[in-house]
PDB file of C-alpha atoms in Angstrom:
ATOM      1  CA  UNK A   1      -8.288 -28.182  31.447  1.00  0.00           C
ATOM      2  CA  UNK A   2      -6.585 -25.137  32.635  1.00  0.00           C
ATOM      3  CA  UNK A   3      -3.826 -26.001  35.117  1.00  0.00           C
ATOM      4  CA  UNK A   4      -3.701 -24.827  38.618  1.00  0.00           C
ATOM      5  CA  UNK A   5      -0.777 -24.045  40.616  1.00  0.00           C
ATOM      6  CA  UNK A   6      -1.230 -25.136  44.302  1.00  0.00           C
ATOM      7  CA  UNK A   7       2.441 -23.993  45.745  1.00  0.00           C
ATOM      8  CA  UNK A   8       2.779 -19.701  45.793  1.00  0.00           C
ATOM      9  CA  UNK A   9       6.802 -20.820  45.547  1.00  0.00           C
ATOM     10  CA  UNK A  10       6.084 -22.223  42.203  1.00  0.00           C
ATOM     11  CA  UNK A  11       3.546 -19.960  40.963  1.00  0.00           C
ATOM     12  CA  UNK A  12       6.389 -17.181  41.356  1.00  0.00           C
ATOM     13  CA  UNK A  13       8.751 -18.951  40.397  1.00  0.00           C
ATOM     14  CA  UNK A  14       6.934 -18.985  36.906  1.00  0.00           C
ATOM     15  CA  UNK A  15       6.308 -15.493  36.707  1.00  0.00           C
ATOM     16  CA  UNK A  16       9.822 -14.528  37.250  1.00  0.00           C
ATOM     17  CA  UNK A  17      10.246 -16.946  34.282  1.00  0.00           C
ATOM     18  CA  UNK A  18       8.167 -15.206  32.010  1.00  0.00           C
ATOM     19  CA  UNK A  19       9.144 -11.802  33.001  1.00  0.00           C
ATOM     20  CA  UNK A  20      12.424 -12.527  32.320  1.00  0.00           C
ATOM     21  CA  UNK A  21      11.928 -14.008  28.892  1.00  0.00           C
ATOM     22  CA  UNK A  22       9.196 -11.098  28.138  1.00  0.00           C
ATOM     23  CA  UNK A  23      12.307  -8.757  29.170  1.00  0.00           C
ATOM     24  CA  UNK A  24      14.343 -10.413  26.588  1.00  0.00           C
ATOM     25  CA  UNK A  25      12.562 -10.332  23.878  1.00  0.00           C
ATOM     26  CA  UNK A  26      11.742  -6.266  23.978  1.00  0.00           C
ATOM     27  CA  UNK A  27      15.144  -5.718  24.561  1.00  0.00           C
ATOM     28  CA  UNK A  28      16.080  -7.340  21.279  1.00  0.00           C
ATOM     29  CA  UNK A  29      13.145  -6.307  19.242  1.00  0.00           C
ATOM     30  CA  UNK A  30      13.362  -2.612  20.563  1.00  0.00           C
ATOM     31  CA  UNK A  31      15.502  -1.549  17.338  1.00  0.00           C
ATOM     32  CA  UNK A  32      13.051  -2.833  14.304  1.00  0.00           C
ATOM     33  CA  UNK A  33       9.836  -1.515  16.817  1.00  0.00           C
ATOM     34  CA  UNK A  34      11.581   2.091  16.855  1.00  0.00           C
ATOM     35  CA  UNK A  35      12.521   1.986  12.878  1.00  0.00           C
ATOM     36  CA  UNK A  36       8.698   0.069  12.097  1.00  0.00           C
ATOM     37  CA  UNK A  37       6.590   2.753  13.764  1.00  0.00           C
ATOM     38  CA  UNK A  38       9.219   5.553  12.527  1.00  0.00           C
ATOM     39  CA  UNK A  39       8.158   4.992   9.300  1.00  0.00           C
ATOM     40  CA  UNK A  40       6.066   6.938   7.424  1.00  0.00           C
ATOM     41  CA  UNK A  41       5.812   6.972   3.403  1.00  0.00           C
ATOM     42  CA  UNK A  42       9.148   5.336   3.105  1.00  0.00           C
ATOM     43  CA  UNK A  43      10.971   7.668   5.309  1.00  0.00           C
ATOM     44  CA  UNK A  44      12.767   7.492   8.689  1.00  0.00           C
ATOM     45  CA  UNK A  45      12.306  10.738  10.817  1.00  0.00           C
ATOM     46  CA  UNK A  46      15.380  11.938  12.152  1.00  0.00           C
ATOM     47  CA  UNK A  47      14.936  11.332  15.482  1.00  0.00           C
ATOM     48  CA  UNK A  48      14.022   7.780  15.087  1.00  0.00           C
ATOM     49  CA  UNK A  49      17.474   7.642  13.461  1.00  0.00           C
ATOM     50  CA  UNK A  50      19.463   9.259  16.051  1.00  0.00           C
ATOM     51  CA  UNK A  51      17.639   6.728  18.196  1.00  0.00           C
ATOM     52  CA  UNK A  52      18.363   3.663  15.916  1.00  0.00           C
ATOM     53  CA  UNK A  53      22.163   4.611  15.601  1.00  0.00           C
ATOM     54  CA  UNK A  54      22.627   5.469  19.749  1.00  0.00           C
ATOM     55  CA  UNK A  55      20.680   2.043  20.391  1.00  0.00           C
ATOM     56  CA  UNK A  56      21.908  -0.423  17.443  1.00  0.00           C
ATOM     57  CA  UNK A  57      25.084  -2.398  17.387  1.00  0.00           C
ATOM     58  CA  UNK A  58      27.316  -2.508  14.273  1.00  0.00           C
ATOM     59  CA  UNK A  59      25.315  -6.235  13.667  1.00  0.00           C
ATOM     60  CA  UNK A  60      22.024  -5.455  14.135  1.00  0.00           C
ATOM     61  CA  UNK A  61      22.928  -1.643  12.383  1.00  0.00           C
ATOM     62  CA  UNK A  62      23.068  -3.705   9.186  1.00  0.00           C
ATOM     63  CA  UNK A  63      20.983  -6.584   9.548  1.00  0.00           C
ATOM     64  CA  UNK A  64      17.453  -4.532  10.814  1.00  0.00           C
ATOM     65  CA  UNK A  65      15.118  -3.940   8.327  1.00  0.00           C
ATOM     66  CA  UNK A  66      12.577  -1.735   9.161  1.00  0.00           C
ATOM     67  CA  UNK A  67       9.004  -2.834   8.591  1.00  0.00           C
ATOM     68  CA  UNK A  68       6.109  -1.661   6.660  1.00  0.00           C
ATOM     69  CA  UNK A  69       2.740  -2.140   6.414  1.00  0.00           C
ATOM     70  CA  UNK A  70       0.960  -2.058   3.212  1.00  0.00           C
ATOM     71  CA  UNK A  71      -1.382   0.467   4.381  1.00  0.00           C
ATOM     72  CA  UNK A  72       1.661   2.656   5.303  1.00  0.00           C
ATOM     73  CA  UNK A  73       3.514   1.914   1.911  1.00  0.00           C
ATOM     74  CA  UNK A  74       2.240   5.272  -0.515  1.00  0.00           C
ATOM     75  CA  UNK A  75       5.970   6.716  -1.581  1.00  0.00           C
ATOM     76  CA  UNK A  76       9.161   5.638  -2.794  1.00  0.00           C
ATOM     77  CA  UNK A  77      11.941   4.782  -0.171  1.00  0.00           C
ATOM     78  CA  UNK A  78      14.362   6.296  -2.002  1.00  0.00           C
ATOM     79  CA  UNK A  79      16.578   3.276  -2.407  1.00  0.00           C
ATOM     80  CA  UNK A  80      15.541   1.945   1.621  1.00  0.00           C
ATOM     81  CA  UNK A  81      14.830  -1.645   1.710  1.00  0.00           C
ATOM     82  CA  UNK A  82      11.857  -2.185   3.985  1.00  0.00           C
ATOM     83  CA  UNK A  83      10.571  -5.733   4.790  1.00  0.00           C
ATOM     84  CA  UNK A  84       6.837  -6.676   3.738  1.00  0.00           C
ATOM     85  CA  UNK A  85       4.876  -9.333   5.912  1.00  0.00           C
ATOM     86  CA  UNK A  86       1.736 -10.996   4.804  1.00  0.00           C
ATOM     87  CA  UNK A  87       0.146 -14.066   3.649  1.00  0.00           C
ATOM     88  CA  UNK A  88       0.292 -14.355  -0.295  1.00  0.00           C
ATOM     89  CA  UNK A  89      -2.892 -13.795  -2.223  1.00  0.00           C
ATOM     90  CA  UNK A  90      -2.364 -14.271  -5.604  1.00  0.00           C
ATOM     91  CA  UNK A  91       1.043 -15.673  -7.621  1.00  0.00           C
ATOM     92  CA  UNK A  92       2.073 -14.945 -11.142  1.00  0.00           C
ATOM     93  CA  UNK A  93       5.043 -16.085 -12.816  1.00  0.00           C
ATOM     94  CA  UNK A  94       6.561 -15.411 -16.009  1.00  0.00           C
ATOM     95  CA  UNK A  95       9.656 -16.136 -17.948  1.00  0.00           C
ATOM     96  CA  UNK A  96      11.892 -13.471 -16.033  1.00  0.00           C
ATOM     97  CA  UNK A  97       9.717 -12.276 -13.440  1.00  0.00           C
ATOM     98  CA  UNK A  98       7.803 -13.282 -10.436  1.00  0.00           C
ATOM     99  CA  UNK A  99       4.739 -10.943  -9.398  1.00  0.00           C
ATOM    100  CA  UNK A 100       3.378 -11.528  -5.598  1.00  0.00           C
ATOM    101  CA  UNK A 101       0.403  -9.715  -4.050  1.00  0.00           C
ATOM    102  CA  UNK A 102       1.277  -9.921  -0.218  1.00  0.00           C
ATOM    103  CA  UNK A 103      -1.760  -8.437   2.387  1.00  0.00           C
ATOM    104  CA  UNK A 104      -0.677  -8.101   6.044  1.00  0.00           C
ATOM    105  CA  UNK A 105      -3.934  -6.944   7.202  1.00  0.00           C
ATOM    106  CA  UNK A 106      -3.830  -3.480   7.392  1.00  0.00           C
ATOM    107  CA  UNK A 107      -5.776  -2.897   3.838  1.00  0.00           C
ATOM    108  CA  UNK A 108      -8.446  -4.803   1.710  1.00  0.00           C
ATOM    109  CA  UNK A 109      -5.759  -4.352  -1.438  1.00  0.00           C
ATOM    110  CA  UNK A 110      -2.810  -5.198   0.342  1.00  0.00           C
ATOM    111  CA  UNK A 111       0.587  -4.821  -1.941  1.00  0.00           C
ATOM    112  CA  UNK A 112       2.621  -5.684  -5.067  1.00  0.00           C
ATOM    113  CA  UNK A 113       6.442  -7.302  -4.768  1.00  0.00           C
ATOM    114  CA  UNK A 114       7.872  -7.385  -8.228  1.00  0.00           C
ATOM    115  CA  UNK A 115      11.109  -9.862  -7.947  1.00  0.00           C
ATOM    116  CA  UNK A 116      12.921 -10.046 -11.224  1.00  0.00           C
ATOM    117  CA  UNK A 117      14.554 -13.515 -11.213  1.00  0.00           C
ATOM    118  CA  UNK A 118      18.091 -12.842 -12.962  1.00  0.00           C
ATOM    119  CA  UNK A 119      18.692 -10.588  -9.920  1.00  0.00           C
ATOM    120  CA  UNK A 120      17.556 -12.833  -7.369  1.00  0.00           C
ATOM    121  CA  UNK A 121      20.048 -15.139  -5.030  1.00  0.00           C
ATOM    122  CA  UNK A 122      19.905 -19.248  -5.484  1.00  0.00           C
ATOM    123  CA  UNK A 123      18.259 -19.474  -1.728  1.00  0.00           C
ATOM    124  CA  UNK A 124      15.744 -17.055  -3.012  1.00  0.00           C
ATOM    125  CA  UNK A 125      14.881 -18.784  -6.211  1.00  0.00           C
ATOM    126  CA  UNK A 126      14.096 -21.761  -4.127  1.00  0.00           C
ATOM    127  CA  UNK A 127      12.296 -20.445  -1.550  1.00  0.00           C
ATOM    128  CA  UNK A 128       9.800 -18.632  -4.606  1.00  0.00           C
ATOM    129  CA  UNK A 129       9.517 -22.200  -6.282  1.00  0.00           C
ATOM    130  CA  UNK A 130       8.116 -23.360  -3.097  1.00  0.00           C
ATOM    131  CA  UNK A 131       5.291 -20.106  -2.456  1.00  0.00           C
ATOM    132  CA  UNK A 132       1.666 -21.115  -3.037  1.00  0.00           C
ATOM    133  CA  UNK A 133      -1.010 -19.233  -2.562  1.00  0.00           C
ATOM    134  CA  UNK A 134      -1.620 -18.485   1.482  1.00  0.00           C
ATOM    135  CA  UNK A 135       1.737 -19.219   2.508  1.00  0.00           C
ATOM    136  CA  UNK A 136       3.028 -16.406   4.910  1.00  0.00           C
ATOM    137  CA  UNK A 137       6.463 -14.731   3.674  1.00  0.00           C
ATOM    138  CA  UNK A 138       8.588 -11.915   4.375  1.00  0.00           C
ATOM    139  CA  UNK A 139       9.731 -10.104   1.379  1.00  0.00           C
ATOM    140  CA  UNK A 140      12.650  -7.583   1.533  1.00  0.00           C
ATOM    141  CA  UNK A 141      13.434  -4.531  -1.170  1.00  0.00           C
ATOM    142  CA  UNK A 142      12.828  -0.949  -1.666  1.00  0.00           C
ATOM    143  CA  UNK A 143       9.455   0.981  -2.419  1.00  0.00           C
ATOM    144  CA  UNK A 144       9.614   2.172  -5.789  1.00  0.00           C
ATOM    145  CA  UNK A 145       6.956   3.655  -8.264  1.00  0.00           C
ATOM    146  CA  UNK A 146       4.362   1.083  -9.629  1.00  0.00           C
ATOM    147  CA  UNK A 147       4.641   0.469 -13.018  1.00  0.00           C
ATOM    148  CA  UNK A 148       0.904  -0.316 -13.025  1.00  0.00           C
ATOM    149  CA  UNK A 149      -2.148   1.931 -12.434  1.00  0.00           C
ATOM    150  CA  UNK A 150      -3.542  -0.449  -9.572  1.00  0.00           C
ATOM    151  CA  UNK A 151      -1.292   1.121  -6.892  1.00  0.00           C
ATOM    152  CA  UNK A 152       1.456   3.966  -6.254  1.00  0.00           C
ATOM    153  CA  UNK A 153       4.211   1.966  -5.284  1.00  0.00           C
ATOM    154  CA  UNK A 154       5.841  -1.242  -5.615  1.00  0.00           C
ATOM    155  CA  UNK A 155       8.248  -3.730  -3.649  1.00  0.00           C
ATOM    156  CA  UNK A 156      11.639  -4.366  -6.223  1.00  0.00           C
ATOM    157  CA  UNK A 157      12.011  -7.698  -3.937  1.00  0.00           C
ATOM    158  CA  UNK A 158      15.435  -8.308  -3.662  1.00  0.00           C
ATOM    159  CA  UNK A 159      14.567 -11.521  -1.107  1.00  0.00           C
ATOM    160  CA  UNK A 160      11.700 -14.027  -0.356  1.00  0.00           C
ATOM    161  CA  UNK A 161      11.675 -15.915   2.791  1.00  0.00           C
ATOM    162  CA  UNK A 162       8.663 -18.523   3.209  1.00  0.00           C
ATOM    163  CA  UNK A 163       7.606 -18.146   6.800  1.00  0.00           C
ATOM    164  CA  UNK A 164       4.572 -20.900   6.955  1.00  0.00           C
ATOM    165  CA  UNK A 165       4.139 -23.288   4.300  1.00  0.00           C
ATOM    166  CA  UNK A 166       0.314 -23.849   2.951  1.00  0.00           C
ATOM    167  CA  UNK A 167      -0.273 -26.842   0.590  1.00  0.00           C
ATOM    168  CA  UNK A 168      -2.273 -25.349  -2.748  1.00  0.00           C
ATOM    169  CA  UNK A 169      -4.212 -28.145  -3.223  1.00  0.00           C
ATOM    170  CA  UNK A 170      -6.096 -27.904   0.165  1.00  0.00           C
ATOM    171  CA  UNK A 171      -6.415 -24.172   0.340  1.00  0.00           C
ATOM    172  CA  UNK A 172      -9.729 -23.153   0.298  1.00  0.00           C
ATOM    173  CA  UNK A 173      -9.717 -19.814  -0.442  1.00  0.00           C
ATOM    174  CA  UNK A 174      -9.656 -18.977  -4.012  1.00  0.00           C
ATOM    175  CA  UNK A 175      -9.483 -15.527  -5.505  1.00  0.00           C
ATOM    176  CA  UNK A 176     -13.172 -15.994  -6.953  1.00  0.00           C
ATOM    177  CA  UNK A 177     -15.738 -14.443  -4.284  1.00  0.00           C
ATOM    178  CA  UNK A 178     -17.504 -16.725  -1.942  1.00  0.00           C
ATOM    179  CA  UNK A 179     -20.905 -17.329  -0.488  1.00  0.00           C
ATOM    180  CA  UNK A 180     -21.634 -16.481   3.191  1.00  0.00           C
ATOM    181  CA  UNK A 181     -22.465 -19.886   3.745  1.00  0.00           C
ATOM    182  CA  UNK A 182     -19.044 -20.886   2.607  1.00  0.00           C
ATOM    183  CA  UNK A 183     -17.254 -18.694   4.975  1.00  0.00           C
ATOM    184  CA  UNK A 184     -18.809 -19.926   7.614  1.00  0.00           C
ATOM    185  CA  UNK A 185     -17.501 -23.032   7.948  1.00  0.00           C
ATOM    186  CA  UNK A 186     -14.030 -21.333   7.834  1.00  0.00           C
ATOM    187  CA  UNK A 187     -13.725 -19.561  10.765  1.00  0.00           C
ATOM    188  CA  UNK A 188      -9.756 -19.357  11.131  1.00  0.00           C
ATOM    189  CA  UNK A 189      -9.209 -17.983   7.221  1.00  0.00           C
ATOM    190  CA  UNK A 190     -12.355 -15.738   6.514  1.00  0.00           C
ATOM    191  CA  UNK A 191     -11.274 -12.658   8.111  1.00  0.00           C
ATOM    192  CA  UNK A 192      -8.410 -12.578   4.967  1.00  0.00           C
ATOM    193  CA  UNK A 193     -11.857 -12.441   2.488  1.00  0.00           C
ATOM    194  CA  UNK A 194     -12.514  -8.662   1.664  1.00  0.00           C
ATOM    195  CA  UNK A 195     -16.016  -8.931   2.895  1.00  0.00           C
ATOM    196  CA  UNK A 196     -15.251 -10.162   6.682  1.00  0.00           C
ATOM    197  CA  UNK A 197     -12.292  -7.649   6.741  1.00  0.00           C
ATOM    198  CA  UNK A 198     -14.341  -4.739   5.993  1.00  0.00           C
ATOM    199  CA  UNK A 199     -17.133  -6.268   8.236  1.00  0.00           C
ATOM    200  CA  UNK A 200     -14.839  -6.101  11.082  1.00  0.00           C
ATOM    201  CA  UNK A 201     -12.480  -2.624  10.913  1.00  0.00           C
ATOM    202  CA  UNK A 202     -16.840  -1.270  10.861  1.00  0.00           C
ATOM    203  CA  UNK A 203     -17.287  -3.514  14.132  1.00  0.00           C
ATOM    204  CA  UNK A 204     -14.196  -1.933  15.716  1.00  0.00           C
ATOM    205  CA  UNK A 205     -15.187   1.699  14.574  1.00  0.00           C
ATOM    206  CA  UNK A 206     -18.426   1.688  16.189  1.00  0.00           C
ATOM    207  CA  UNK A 207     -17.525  -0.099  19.312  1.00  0.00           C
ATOM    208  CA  UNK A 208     -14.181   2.424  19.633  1.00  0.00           C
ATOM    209  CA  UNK A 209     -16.604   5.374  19.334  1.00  0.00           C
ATOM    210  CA  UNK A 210     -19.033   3.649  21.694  1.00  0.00           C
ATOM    211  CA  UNK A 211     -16.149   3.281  24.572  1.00  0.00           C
ATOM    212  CA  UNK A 212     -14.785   6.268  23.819  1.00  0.00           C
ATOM    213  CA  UNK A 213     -18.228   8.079  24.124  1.00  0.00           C
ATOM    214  CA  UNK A 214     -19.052   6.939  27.593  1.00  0.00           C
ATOM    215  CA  UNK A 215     -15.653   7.144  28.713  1.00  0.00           C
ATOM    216  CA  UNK A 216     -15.288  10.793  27.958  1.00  0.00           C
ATOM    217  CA  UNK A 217     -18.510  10.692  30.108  1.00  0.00           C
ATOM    218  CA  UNK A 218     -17.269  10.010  33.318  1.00  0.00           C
ATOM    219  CA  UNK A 219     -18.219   6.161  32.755  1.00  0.00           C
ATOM    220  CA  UNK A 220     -16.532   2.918  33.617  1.00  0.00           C
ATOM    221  CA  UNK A 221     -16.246  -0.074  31.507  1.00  0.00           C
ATOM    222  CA  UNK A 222     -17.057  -2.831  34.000  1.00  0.00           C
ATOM    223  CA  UNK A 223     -16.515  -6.751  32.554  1.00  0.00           C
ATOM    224  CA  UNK A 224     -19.210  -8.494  34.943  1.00  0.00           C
ATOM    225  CA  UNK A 225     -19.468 -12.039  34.445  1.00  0.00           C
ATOM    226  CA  UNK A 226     -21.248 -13.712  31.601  1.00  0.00           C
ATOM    227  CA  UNK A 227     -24.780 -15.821  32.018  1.00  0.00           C
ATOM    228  CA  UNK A 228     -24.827 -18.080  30.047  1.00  0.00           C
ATOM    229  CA  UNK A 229     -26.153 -21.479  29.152  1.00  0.00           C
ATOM    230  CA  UNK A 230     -23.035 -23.759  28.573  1.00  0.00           C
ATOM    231  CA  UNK A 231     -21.145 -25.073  31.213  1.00  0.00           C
ATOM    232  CA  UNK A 232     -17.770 -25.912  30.517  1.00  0.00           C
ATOM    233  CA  UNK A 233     -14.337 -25.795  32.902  1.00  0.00           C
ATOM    234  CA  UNK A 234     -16.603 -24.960  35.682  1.00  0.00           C
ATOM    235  CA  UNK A 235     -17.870 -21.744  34.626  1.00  0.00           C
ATOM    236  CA  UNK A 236     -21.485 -22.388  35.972  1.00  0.00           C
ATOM    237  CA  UNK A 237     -19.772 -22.710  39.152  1.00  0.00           C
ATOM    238  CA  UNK A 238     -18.540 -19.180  40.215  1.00  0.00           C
ATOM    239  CA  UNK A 239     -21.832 -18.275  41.598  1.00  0.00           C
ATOM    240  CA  UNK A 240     -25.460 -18.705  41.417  1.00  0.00           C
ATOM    241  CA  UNK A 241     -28.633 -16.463  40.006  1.00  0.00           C
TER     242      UNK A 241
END
């Protein structure tokens, strides 16, 4: 039940609360947003560096790793470490090296982190013996040319860092393809299947065009409220038909 706040004192004194925090957190993150959506093919654009430099401390100078999407990852970074974010897809490991397919979201195919192990911190090493397939992780190294013909470029993953943990033997999403039927009883994990994904960027497509058609119009996008049959948290409440 959605909680109600009867006193206006303590109802602002809540939203200062969250302004403040909200405050805090884009003044810290303002350095990795500026170098993420500077980059393009592995390069930073000058200004964005000028801007990093003038706005970075000597910590965070050489701590912030700039961000990249797999969509966004096409060329070398010419030596740049950039950080990769995703949920892991598919595992393979071999006597000396570790290959990880990591997809963030941004494309069906996502992207390829090559970490050779004799090159790889002790912290690291553990943290790969414990990746399974689904887990999220954050993998850190420069964009280099793929030694396969699958994709252009590569991650040489320096470091692994497990963000969420997922338990193998309970994932259910296998890299065979599955039924529709299937997928629908997994709401919360379908949208990573190839099928759903591409299902979706169509849905947001057509409905962009659709907005941006009638707003180019001279229309307004109204949100009226919803008739509908179930009544839950009061809803059938807020007025009558």
């Amino acid at each position: 039940m959605t909680p109600s706040f009867n006193n206006s004192k303590s109802s602002s004194s809540v939203l200062l609360v969250v302004l403040f925090v909200m405050l805090g957190v884009v003044t810290r993150t303002t350095t990795a947003f500026v170098a993420q959506k500077s980059f393009r093919g592995g390069r930073l654009s000058a200004a964005a560096t000028r801007l990093w430099a003038s706005t970075a401390t000597p910590e965070t100078s050489s701590s912030v790793v700039p961000r990249v999407k797999a969509a966004d990852a096409k060329e070398p970074s010419d030596g740049q470490d950039v950080a990769i974010q995703g949920w892991v897809r598919t595992l393979r490991k071999q006597k000396t090296t570790a290959f990880v397919e990591v997809n963030d979201g941004s494309s069906l195919s996502g992207i390829q982190c090559v970490l050779s192990l004799a090159d790889l911190s002790e912290e690291t090493k553990k943290e790969l013996d414990t990746v399974t397939t689904g887990c999220a992780v954050e993998v850190t190294g420069p964009l280099v040319p793929s030694q396969g013909g699958k994709q252009a470029v590569e991650v040489a993953a320096s470091s692994l860092r497990v963000v969420g943990a997922c338990p193998a033997d309970t994932y259910p999403l296998a890299k065979k393809r599955h039924s529709l039927e299937y997928l629908r009883s997994l709401a919360h994990l379908r949208p990573r299947t190839n099928t759903v994904a591409a299902v979706a960027r169509v849905r947001s497509h057509l409905a962009g065009a659709i907005h941006a058609f009638f707003q180019q119009s001279g229309f307004c996008y109204v949100q009226t409220p919803l008739i509908t049959a179930s009544d839950c948290e009061g809803a059938g409440e807020l007025f009558r038909v």
